[in-house]
Amino acid sequence: GDPEEKYRPLYHFTPQQGWMNDPNGLVYLDGNYHLFFQHNPEKPVWGPMHWGHAISKDLIHWDEQKIALYPDSLGTIFSGSAVIDKDNTAGFGKGAMVAIFTHHNHQEEDRKTGLHQNQSLAYSLDKGLTWTKYKGNPVLPNPGIWDFRDPKVMWHVHSQRWIMTLATKDCITFYSSKDLKTWQKESEFGKEVGAHGGVWECPDLIPMDYKGTTKWVLLVSINPGGPNGGSVTQYFVGDFDGHQFRTTDTKIKWLDWGPDNYAGVTWSNLGDRHLMIGWMSNWQYANVVPTTKWRSSSTIPRVLTLGKVGQSFYVASTVPKEIETAFRPLKKYHGGGTKEVSFEQHLPQAYRFDLKDLKQQAFKVILSNESGDELVIGYREDQNAYYIDRSKSGEVSFNGEFPKTALAQRLLNKGALSFSLYVDVSSVELFADEGLTVMTSLFFPNRPITKLRIVGDKKLEFKELSISRFNTQ
Ligand code: FRU
């Protein structure tokens, strides 16, 4: 096949050509999931940022649209969000789709002032297809903070105002507004808590239900500083009163332990469904992964729910029904009783592997091909941890960090293991313990992966193991 298409996934979004990073402006409207994204259309490396655009009705098939936002005299277009202004608070029109984004204008003289990132607006009166920038931009000028970006705006029902959650270097700053155009600072959060291995970026503030009460989840991406190196998303669970976010739980929590899920935020205008999508890469090597025409894919969208382990709240990430049911069984095994189960058919390029109730023991799922490439997804009993070892998975030498093994501590105590692997040509997403432990990882095999086997350190005993093929339509 076409070498430029070699690693392109089947059910994940990728831009036809050029570079992509963060998802932006996620908003649902009239049956359409809008995904805008950080985009350099000219080259498959980071550069002058635009907002690319894609629409999906089922979270599987994405139709790429015309570029939504181009750089202008105020700068290039960095990350941000979108809302539906039902009550026309901004005066752009009833039901306008309004994008709130960072204008990035890096001039040499800004080295001193740090005034190069400002928040601006654009609106669409035709459901996201064409856009007009607001004449009064920027709406939130920079007060002198070098990293001042990635506004995520939500309607706060209780106080009947818009709340902007903004990444401000080493903390989050909350702002409020009645009309999206004038913003007032409310509070800061995070200087003393959480992981601070890198700059704070791409936040999201989400009200979530826990058994009838509302808790607030604050997602914060950090780069670098991940548990396995580089870019990663942490989160906090607490309370938000319209002014301040507070948490009493100071544990550091990772949304995804794998190396390749960054800058994830949730869709607006979706009611109680908290649906997130991330950028499936890592700033450590995103610009040099071995694709040429296009670079970077989105993750599988994930449904976020709140649960408790012991006294602590945790966010679980699960696969949306639309995607979960888009696979049809190829083979099922029951019971086990041998140390190894190997799938003898030729593997499809996009499939799902499910293991239910494996009696706890060390094991490896090995994906391989005729070139001798091996990707290993396994579990270490002594550490009660899952891991992904891509050191021998094919092309790995483009970056020194890429071959490192990623480890994910299980949140649950030792006990039966249940998980799903979603594989799509050049990525694997592990969802274990009903989404409490998640790992996302890229890999670039020299030739397509054709074989799968699972090997235990003793006889495997499980309820059911299945392999299901992605429905290609
Ligand atoms: C995160 C990020 C954002 C910024 C964008 C620029 O990956 O650094 O903070 O808005 O990418 O492309």
Short mmCIF file of C-alpha atoms and ligand atoms in Angstrom, two decimals:
data_model
loop_
_atom_site.label_atom_id
_atom_site.label_comp_id
_atom_site.label_asym_id
_atom_site.label_seq_id
_atom_site.Cartn_x
_atom_site.Cartn_y
_atom_site.Cartn_z
CA GLY A 1 0.00 0.00 0.00
CA ASP A 2 0.80 3.70 0.02
CA PRO A 3 3.65 4.19 2.51
CA GLU A 4 2.19 7.55 3.52
CA GLU A 5 -0.99 5.79 4.63
CA LYS A 6 0.77 2.89 6.38
CA TYR A 7 -0.04 3.94 9.93
CA ARG A 8 -3.36 5.67 9.40
CA PRO A 9 -6.00 4.30 11.82
CA LEU A 10 -9.51 3.21 10.80
CA TYR A 11 -11.74 4.42 13.64
CA HIS A 12 -9.69 7.25 15.09
CA PHE A 13 -9.71 10.75 13.63
CA THR A 14 -6.63 11.89 11.70
CA PRO A 15 -6.34 14.97 9.49
CA GLN A 16 -6.08 14.17 5.78
CA GLN A 17 -2.77 15.99 5.70
CA GLY A 18 -0.58 18.17 7.86
CA TRP A 19 -0.13 18.39 11.57
CA MET A 20 -2.66 18.09 14.41
CA ASN A 21 -2.37 18.49 18.18
CA ASP A 22 -4.98 19.33 20.84
CA PRO A 23 -8.72 18.85 20.33
CA ASN A 24 -10.44 22.26 20.47
CA GLY A 25 -13.95 23.66 20.50
CA LEU A 26 -15.65 20.37 21.28
CA VAL A 27 -19.37 21.03 21.02
CA TYR A 28 -22.40 18.91 20.21
CA LEU A 29 -25.21 20.35 18.10
CA ASP A 30 -28.22 18.75 16.39
CA GLY A 31 -26.78 15.25 16.19
CA ASN A 32 -23.29 16.40 15.21
CA TYR A 33 -20.16 16.05 17.31
CA HIS A 34 -17.87 18.90 16.33
CA LEU A 35 -14.16 18.39 16.75
CA PHE A 36 -11.94 21.38 16.06
CA PHE A 37 -8.24 20.84 16.46
CA GLN A 38 -4.83 22.51 16.56
CA HIS A 39 -3.75 22.27 12.96
CA ASN A 40 -0.86 23.21 10.73
CA PRO A 41 -2.31 22.41 7.30
CA GLU A 42 0.90 23.11 5.40
CA LYS A 43 3.35 20.75 7.05
CA PRO A 44 3.26 17.62 9.20
CA VAL A 45 5.07 19.41 12.05
CA TRP A 46 3.90 22.00 14.60
CA GLY A 47 3.81 25.48 13.07
CA PRO A 48 1.39 28.40 12.62
CA MET A 49 -1.73 27.15 14.34
CA HIS A 50 -5.19 27.10 12.75
CA TRP A 51 -8.35 25.41 13.96
CA GLY A 52 -9.07 22.45 11.73
CA HIS A 53 -12.57 20.99 11.89
CA ALA A 54 -14.24 17.59 11.64
CA ILE A 55 -17.81 16.41 12.27
CA SER A 56 -19.09 13.01 13.32
CA LYS A 57 -22.54 11.62 13.99
CA ASP A 58 -21.36 8.36 15.55
CA LEU A 59 -17.90 9.11 17.03
CA ILE A 60 -16.41 6.66 14.51
CA HIS A 61 -16.64 8.27 11.09
CA TRP A 62 -15.29 11.81 10.95
CA ASP A 63 -15.82 14.17 8.02
CA GLU A 64 -13.09 16.74 7.81
CA GLN A 65 -14.43 20.22 7.05
CA LYS A 66 -12.92 23.45 5.81
CA ILE A 67 -10.47 25.13 8.19
CA ALA A 68 -12.51 27.05 10.77
CA LEU A 69 -10.06 29.63 12.10
CA TYR A 70 -7.00 31.10 10.36
CA PRO A 71 -4.22 33.15 11.95
CA ASP A 72 -4.80 36.92 11.77
CA SER A 73 -3.13 40.18 12.82
CA LEU A 74 -3.60 39.28 16.51
CA GLY A 75 -1.75 36.00 16.16
CA THR A 76 -2.10 32.33 15.46
CA ILE A 77 -4.98 30.32 16.91
CA PHE A 78 -4.12 28.28 19.99
CA SER A 79 -6.37 25.94 21.96
CA GLY A 80 -9.79 26.78 23.31
CA SER A 81 -13.41 25.73 23.55
CA ALA A 82 -16.85 26.35 22.05
CA VAL A 83 -20.31 26.86 23.50
CA ILE A 84 -23.84 27.28 22.16
CA ASP A 85 -25.11 30.70 23.24
CA LYS A 86 -28.78 29.75 23.55
CA ASP A 87 -29.88 33.02 25.17
CA ASN A 88 -27.76 35.23 22.93
CA THR A 89 -25.81 36.62 25.89
CA ALA A 90 -23.04 37.82 23.55
CA GLY A 91 -25.38 39.36 20.99
CA PHE A 92 -23.97 37.42 18.02
CA GLY A 93 -27.33 35.73 17.47
CA LYS A 94 -29.60 33.32 19.30
CA GLY A 95 -28.04 29.87 19.36
CA ALA A 96 -24.74 31.10 17.92
CA MET A 97 -21.81 28.73 18.22
CA VAL A 98 -19.13 30.76 19.96
CA ALA A 99 -15.46 29.78 20.08
CA ILE A 100 -13.26 31.09 22.88
CA PHE A 101 -9.61 30.62 22.00
CA THR A 102 -6.10 31.88 22.64
CA HIS A 103 -4.54 34.32 20.21
CA HIS A 104 -0.82 33.60 20.26
CA ASN A 105 1.43 36.36 18.95
CA HIS A 106 4.98 35.69 19.85
CA GLN A 107 7.23 38.64 19.02
CA GLU A 108 10.79 38.95 20.26
CA GLU A 109 9.97 42.04 22.36
CA ASP A 110 7.42 39.97 24.30
CA ARG A 111 10.29 38.13 25.94
CA LYS A 112 10.21 40.84 28.60
CA THR A 113 6.50 41.48 28.97
CA GLY A 114 5.13 37.99 28.38
CA LEU A 115 2.06 39.61 26.84
CA HIS A 116 1.81 37.35 23.83
CA GLN A 117 -1.21 35.20 24.71
CA ASN A 118 -4.70 36.70 24.90
CA GLN A 119 -8.21 35.23 24.85
CA SER A 120 -10.45 35.99 21.89
CA LEU A 121 -13.85 35.10 20.39
CA ALA A 122 -15.20 33.93 17.06
CA TYR A 123 -18.76 32.95 16.21
CA SER A 124 -20.65 30.86 13.70
CA LEU A 125 -24.29 31.39 12.73
CA ASP A 126 -24.42 28.32 10.47
CA LYS A 127 -23.74 25.57 13.01
CA GLY A 128 -19.97 25.70 12.86
CA LEU A 129 -19.38 25.74 9.11
CA THR A 130 -18.20 29.33 8.69
CA TRP A 131 -16.75 31.66 11.29
CA THR A 132 -16.41 35.37 12.01
CA LYS A 133 -13.89 36.74 14.47
CA TYR A 134 -15.24 39.23 17.00
CA LYS A 135 -14.15 42.82 16.27
CA GLY A 136 -13.44 43.58 19.92
CA ASN A 137 -10.75 40.89 20.27
CA PRO A 138 -9.02 40.15 22.52
CA VAL A 139 -11.71 39.89 25.19
CA LEU A 140 -9.31 38.88 27.94
CA PRO A 141 -5.94 40.60 27.56
CA ASN A 142 -2.83 39.20 29.13
CA PRO A 143 -2.02 40.58 32.60
CA GLY A 144 1.69 39.68 32.27
CA ILE A 145 1.76 35.88 32.47
CA TRP A 146 3.94 34.04 29.97
CA ASP A 147 1.67 30.98 29.76
CA PHE A 148 -1.87 32.32 29.62
CA ARG A 149 -4.01 30.10 27.48
CA ASP A 150 -6.47 27.34 26.57
CA PRO A 151 -9.80 28.81 27.80
CA LYS A 152 -12.51 26.25 28.53
CA VAL A 153 -15.86 27.96 28.96
CA MET A 154 -19.03 26.55 30.51
CA TRP A 155 -22.41 27.93 31.55
CA HIS A 156 -22.63 27.88 35.35
CA VAL A 157 -26.31 27.26 36.00
CA HIS A 158 -26.37 28.28 39.64
CA SER A 159 -24.85 31.74 39.19
CA GLN A 160 -26.23 32.20 35.64
CA ARG A 161 -22.82 33.21 34.28
CA TRP A 162 -20.16 31.85 32.01
CA ILE A 163 -17.12 30.45 33.80
CA MET A 164 -13.77 30.35 32.02
CA THR A 165 -11.17 27.87 33.25
CA LEU A 166 -7.80 29.10 32.06
CA ALA A 167 -4.30 27.60 32.23
CA THR A 168 -1.99 30.19 33.76
CA LYS A 169 1.51 28.74 33.95
CA ASP A 170 1.59 26.74 37.20
CA CYS A 171 -2.05 27.07 38.22
CA ILE A 172 -5.60 27.48 36.95
CA THR A 173 -7.34 30.86 36.99
CA PHE A 174 -11.14 31.08 36.92
CA TYR A 175 -12.92 34.02 35.30
CA SER A 176 -16.62 34.85 35.02
CA SER A 177 -18.71 36.73 32.48
CA LYS A 178 -22.35 37.54 31.72
CA ASP A 179 -21.80 38.00 27.97
CA LEU A 180 -18.55 36.20 26.98
CA LYS A 181 -17.07 39.61 26.18
CA THR A 182 -16.10 41.05 29.54
CA TRP A 183 -14.34 38.81 32.01
CA GLN A 184 -13.69 39.18 35.70
CA LYS A 185 -11.10 37.22 37.65
CA GLU A 186 -12.60 34.99 40.35
CA SER A 187 -9.80 32.90 41.84
CA GLU A 188 -6.74 30.73 41.32
CA PHE A 189 -6.23 27.08 42.07
CA GLY A 190 -3.35 24.68 42.17
CA LYS A 191 -0.09 26.41 43.03
CA GLU A 192 0.33 24.14 46.06
CA VAL A 193 -1.34 20.92 44.92
CA GLY A 194 -1.07 18.41 42.14
CA ALA A 195 1.77 17.48 39.84
CA HIS A 196 4.06 20.34 38.76
CA GLY A 197 6.64 18.61 36.59
CA GLY A 198 5.73 20.96 33.75
CA VAL A 199 3.53 23.80 32.57
CA TRP A 200 -0.24 23.53 33.14
CA GLU A 201 -2.31 23.44 29.95
CA CYS A 202 -5.73 22.64 28.51
CA PRO A 203 -7.92 22.54 31.63
CA ASP A 204 -11.57 21.52 31.89
CA LEU A 205 -14.02 21.96 34.76
CA ILE A 206 -16.80 19.38 34.79
CA PRO A 207 -19.76 18.97 37.15
CA MET A 208 -20.25 15.24 37.73
CA ASP A 209 -22.86 13.31 39.56
CA TYR A 210 -21.91 10.99 42.38
CA LYS A 211 -24.95 9.21 43.81
CA GLY A 212 -27.16 12.26 43.55
CA THR A 213 -24.67 14.92 44.63
CA THR A 214 -22.58 17.10 42.34
CA LYS A 215 -18.81 16.98 42.56
CA TRP A 216 -16.55 19.02 40.29
CA VAL A 217 -13.74 17.44 38.33
CA LEU A 218 -10.88 19.63 37.13
CA LEU A 219 -8.76 18.17 34.34
CA VAL A 220 -5.30 19.69 33.90
CA SER A 221 -2.81 18.58 31.29
CA ILE A 222 0.85 18.99 32.21
CA ASN A 223 3.91 18.94 30.01
CA PRO A 224 6.31 17.43 30.92
CA GLY A 225 5.89 15.52 34.17
CA GLY A 226 3.88 12.40 33.34
CA PRO A 227 4.34 9.23 35.40
CA ASN A 228 5.92 7.63 32.34
CA GLY A 229 7.53 10.79 30.96
CA GLY A 230 6.38 13.77 28.96
CA SER A 231 2.83 14.98 28.45
CA VAL A 232 -0.02 13.69 30.60
CA THR A 233 -3.40 14.66 32.06
CA GLN A 234 -3.97 14.87 35.82
CA TYR A 235 -7.24 15.67 37.54
CA PHE A 236 -8.65 16.92 40.83
CA VAL A 237 -12.05 16.13 42.37
CA GLY A 238 -13.59 18.79 44.60
CA ASP A 239 -16.24 21.50 44.84
CA PHE A 240 -16.88 24.65 42.87
CA ASP A 241 -19.19 27.40 44.15
CA GLY A 242 -19.09 29.65 41.10
CA HIS A 243 -16.04 31.47 42.45
CA GLN A 244 -13.52 28.97 43.72
CA PHE A 245 -12.52 25.36 43.23
CA ARG A 246 -11.53 23.51 46.39
CA THR A 247 -10.30 20.01 47.07
CA THR A 248 -9.28 18.25 50.25
CA ASP A 249 -7.83 15.23 48.46
CA THR A 250 -4.19 15.92 47.65
CA LYS A 251 -3.38 12.62 45.93
CA ILE A 252 -2.02 12.99 42.42
CA LYS A 253 -4.41 11.35 39.95
CA TRP A 254 -3.74 10.48 36.31
CA LEU A 255 -6.56 10.21 33.83
CA ASP A 256 -4.51 7.90 31.61
CA TRP A 257 -1.14 6.39 32.53
CA GLY A 258 -0.03 5.75 28.96
CA PRO A 259 2.32 8.07 27.12
CA ASP A 260 -0.13 9.09 24.39
CA ASN A 261 -3.21 10.84 25.70
CA TYR A 262 -2.80 14.58 26.11
CA ALA A 263 -4.84 17.80 26.22
CA GLY A 264 -8.14 15.93 26.54
CA VAL A 265 -11.26 17.96 27.29
CA THR A 266 -15.01 17.28 27.14
CA TRP A 267 -17.78 18.21 24.71
CA SER A 268 -20.07 21.06 25.65
CA ASN A 269 -23.86 21.06 25.11
CA LEU A 270 -24.10 17.32 25.81
CA GLY A 271 -26.13 17.41 29.02
CA ASP A 272 -25.02 14.89 31.60
CA ARG A 273 -22.87 12.87 29.23
CA HIS A 274 -19.23 13.71 29.88
CA LEU A 275 -17.46 12.75 26.72
CA MET A 276 -13.76 13.48 26.38
CA ILE A 277 -11.29 13.11 23.53
CA GLY A 278 -7.52 13.52 23.73
CA TRP A 279 -4.64 14.10 21.38
CA MET A 280 -2.98 10.69 20.96
CA SER A 281 0.65 11.75 21.16
CA ASN A 282 3.28 13.22 23.44
CA TRP A 283 5.33 16.39 23.02
CA GLN A 284 8.46 14.28 23.58
CA TYR A 285 8.28 12.92 20.04
CA ALA A 286 5.04 14.12 18.39
CA ASN A 287 6.92 15.99 15.64
CA VAL A 288 9.05 13.03 14.62
CA VAL A 289 6.80 9.96 14.69
CA PRO A 290 7.21 7.99 11.45
CA THR A 291 4.24 9.30 9.49
CA THR A 292 4.89 11.74 6.69
CA LYS A 293 1.78 13.18 5.05
CA TRP A 294 -0.13 13.61 8.32
CA ARG A 295 0.88 13.61 11.97
CA SER A 296 -1.20 12.66 14.98
CA SER A 297 -4.51 11.05 15.69
CA SER A 298 -7.17 11.64 18.34
CA THR A 299 -7.79 9.05 21.06
CA ILE A 300 -10.99 7.05 21.25
CA PRO A 301 -13.53 9.41 22.81
CA ARG A 302 -14.14 8.38 26.43
CA VAL A 303 -17.13 8.61 28.70
CA LEU A 304 -16.01 9.97 32.08
CA THR A 305 -17.81 8.94 35.27
CA LEU A 306 -17.04 9.45 38.93
CA GLY A 307 -16.51 6.61 41.38
CA LYS A 308 -14.86 5.95 44.70
CA VAL A 309 -12.02 3.65 45.71
CA GLY A 310 -11.81 3.67 49.49
CA GLN A 311 -12.31 7.28 50.59
CA SER A 312 -11.01 8.83 47.38
CA PHE A 313 -12.90 9.88 44.27
CA TYR A 314 -11.62 8.64 40.92
CA VAL A 315 -12.63 9.28 37.35
CA ALA A 316 -13.24 6.20 35.22
CA SER A 317 -12.84 6.39 31.44
CA THR A 318 -14.92 3.99 29.38
CA VAL A 319 -15.50 3.45 25.69
CA PRO A 320 -18.72 5.01 24.36
CA LYS A 321 -21.45 2.52 23.38
CA GLU A 322 -21.25 3.67 19.76
CA ILE A 323 -17.68 2.41 19.53
CA GLU A 324 -17.96 -0.54 21.89
CA THR A 325 -20.65 -2.06 19.69
CA ALA A 326 -18.90 -1.41 16.38
CA PHE A 327 -17.03 -4.71 16.57
CA ARG A 328 -18.20 -8.22 15.73
CA PRO A 329 -16.82 -11.34 17.39
CA LEU A 330 -14.25 -13.38 15.51
CA LYS A 331 -13.43 -15.87 18.21
CA LYS A 332 -14.24 -16.62 21.83
CA TYR A 333 -12.44 -18.82 24.34
CA HIS A 334 -13.84 -19.97 27.67
CA GLY A 335 -12.20 -21.12 30.87
CA GLY A 336 -8.56 -21.33 29.84
CA GLY A 337 -6.50 -24.12 31.44
CA THR A 338 -3.31 -23.64 29.39
CA LYS A 339 -0.39 -21.29 29.87
CA GLU A 340 -0.86 -19.83 26.43
CA VAL A 341 -3.77 -18.99 24.19
CA SER A 342 -2.87 -18.00 20.69
CA PHE A 343 -5.17 -16.67 18.05
CA GLU A 344 -4.37 -18.62 14.92
CA GLN A 345 -6.24 -16.59 12.33
CA HIS A 346 -4.80 -13.59 10.55
CA LEU A 347 -5.54 -10.57 12.73
CA PRO A 348 -7.49 -7.66 11.30
CA GLN A 349 -5.85 -4.21 11.59
CA ALA A 350 -8.56 -2.81 13.84
CA TYR A 351 -9.98 -5.01 16.56
CA ARG A 352 -10.91 -5.36 20.18
CA PHE A 353 -9.52 -7.87 22.65
CA ASP A 354 -11.51 -8.54 25.82
CA LEU A 355 -10.50 -10.60 28.80
CA LYS A 356 -13.02 -11.18 31.56
CA ASP A 357 -12.15 -12.32 35.07
CA LEU A 358 -8.67 -13.67 34.69
CA LYS A 359 -7.59 -15.18 38.00
CA GLN A 360 -4.85 -12.86 39.13
CA GLN A 361 -1.42 -13.73 37.76
CA ALA A 362 1.34 -12.20 35.68
CA PHE A 363 0.68 -12.37 31.93
CA LYS A 364 1.62 -10.83 28.60
CA VAL A 365 -0.51 -10.16 25.56
CA ILE A 366 1.95 -10.22 22.67
CA LEU A 367 1.11 -8.66 19.30
CA SER A 368 3.60 -9.63 16.63
CA ASN A 369 4.32 -9.88 12.91
CA GLU A 370 6.63 -11.66 10.49
CA SER A 371 9.32 -8.98 10.86
CA GLY A 372 9.73 -9.99 14.50
CA ASP A 373 8.18 -6.82 15.91
CA GLU A 374 6.48 -7.32 19.26
CA LEU A 375 4.22 -5.08 21.28
CA VAL A 376 3.62 -6.38 24.80
CA ILE A 377 0.72 -5.38 27.04
CA GLY A 378 1.08 -7.11 30.38
CA TYR A 379 0.49 -7.28 34.09
CA ARG A 380 3.09 -7.62 36.86
CA GLU A 381 1.71 -9.35 39.90
CA ASP A 382 4.40 -8.18 42.34
CA GLN A 383 3.66 -4.54 41.54
CA ASN A 384 -0.07 -4.94 40.87
CA ALA A 385 0.54 -2.89 37.74
CA TYR A 386 -0.24 -3.03 34.04
CA TYR A 387 2.45 -2.11 31.53
CA ILE A 388 3.01 -1.54 27.84
CA ASP A 389 6.39 -2.44 26.42
CA ARG A 390 6.89 -1.07 22.90
CA SER A 391 10.69 -1.32 22.91
CA LYS A 392 10.65 -3.98 20.16
CA SER A 393 7.45 -2.90 18.44
CA GLY A 394 9.03 -1.76 15.15
CA GLU A 395 10.17 1.79 14.42
CA VAL A 396 11.23 3.14 17.81
CA SER A 397 14.58 4.85 17.26
CA PHE A 398 13.23 8.26 16.12
CA ASN A 399 13.30 9.36 19.77
CA GLY A 400 15.14 8.12 22.87
CA GLU A 401 12.08 8.25 25.13
CA PHE A 402 9.76 6.35 22.83
CA PRO A 403 11.01 2.78 23.54
CA LYS A 404 10.59 3.11 27.32
CA THR A 405 8.11 0.80 29.04
CA ALA A 406 5.07 2.55 30.56
CA LEU A 407 3.69 1.33 33.88
CA ALA A 408 0.21 1.88 35.33
CA GLN A 409 -0.46 1.25 38.99
CA ARG A 410 -3.81 -0.47 39.51
CA LEU A 411 -6.11 1.47 41.82
CA LEU A 412 -7.90 -1.67 42.94
CA ASN A 413 -6.29 -4.09 45.34
CA LYS A 414 -5.10 -7.36 43.92
CA GLY A 415 -7.87 -9.53 42.51
CA ALA A 416 -9.34 -10.84 39.23
CA LEU A 417 -8.27 -8.97 36.11
CA SER A 418 -10.70 -7.72 33.47
CA PHE A 419 -9.76 -5.44 30.61
CA SER A 420 -10.24 -4.51 26.97
CA LEU A 421 -7.65 -3.55 24.40
CA TYR A 422 -8.71 -1.42 21.46
CA VAL A 423 -6.17 -1.74 18.66
CA ASP A 424 -6.26 0.39 15.53
CA VAL A 425 -3.30 -0.13 13.15
CA SER A 426 -0.75 1.89 15.15
CA SER A 427 -2.30 2.42 18.58
CA VAL A 428 -3.50 0.44 21.54
CA GLU A 429 -5.82 1.68 24.29
CA LEU A 430 -6.09 -0.39 27.45
CA PHE A 431 -9.19 -0.04 29.64
CA ALA A 432 -8.82 -2.08 32.83
CA ASP A 433 -10.98 -2.38 35.94
CA GLU A 434 -13.96 -0.73 34.24
CA GLY A 435 -11.93 2.26 33.19
CA LEU A 436 -10.17 2.99 36.49
CA THR A 437 -6.80 2.15 34.97
CA VAL A 438 -6.28 3.32 31.42
CA MET A 439 -3.22 3.37 29.14
CA THR A 440 -2.93 4.75 25.64
CA SER A 441 0.09 4.00 23.51
CA LEU A 442 1.24 4.43 19.93
CA PHE A 443 3.41 1.88 18.12
CA PHE A 444 4.78 1.72 14.59
CA PRO A 445 5.36 -1.86 13.41
CA ASN A 446 7.52 -2.34 10.34
CA ARG A 447 4.81 -4.53 8.88
CA PRO A 448 1.19 -5.00 9.94
CA ILE A 449 0.66 -6.93 13.16
CA THR A 450 -0.83 -10.31 12.25
CA LYS A 451 -0.54 -12.46 15.38
CA LEU A 452 -1.80 -12.27 18.93
CA ARG A 453 -1.10 -14.54 21.85
CA ILE A 454 -1.55 -14.31 25.57
CA VAL A 455 1.01 -16.01 27.79
CA GLY A 456 0.66 -16.52 31.55
CA ASP A 457 3.41 -17.29 34.04
CA LYS A 458 1.19 -20.22 34.98
CA LYS A 459 -2.02 -21.73 33.59
CA LEU A 460 -4.46 -19.04 32.55
CA GLU A 461 -7.87 -19.31 34.19
CA PHE A 462 -10.52 -16.91 32.96
CA LYS A 463 -14.20 -16.62 32.29
CA GLU A 464 -14.05 -15.44 28.70
CA LEU A 465 -11.54 -14.15 26.19
CA SER A 466 -12.68 -12.73 22.89
CA ILE A 467 -11.37 -11.06 19.77
CA SER A 468 -13.70 -8.89 17.71
CA ARG A 469 -13.13 -7.24 14.39
CA PHE A 470 -13.95 -3.60 13.71
CA ASN A 471 -16.89 -3.34 11.30
CA THR A 472 -15.49 -1.63 8.27
CA GLN A 473 -18.24 0.16 6.39
C1 FRU B 1 -0.95 21.87 24.47
C2 FRU B 1 -0.61 23.21 23.86
C3 FRU B 1 -1.56 24.28 24.35
C4 FRU B 1 -1.51 25.30 23.26
C5 FRU B 1 -1.35 24.45 22.03
C6 FRU B 1 -0.53 25.06 20.94
O1 FRU B 1 -0.54 20.78 23.73
O2 FRU B 1 0.74 23.55 24.16
O3 FRU B 1 -1.26 24.78 25.63
O4 FRU B 1 -2.66 26.11 23.22
O5 FRU B 1 -0.76 23.23 22.44
O6 FRU B 1 -0.58 24.31 19.77
#
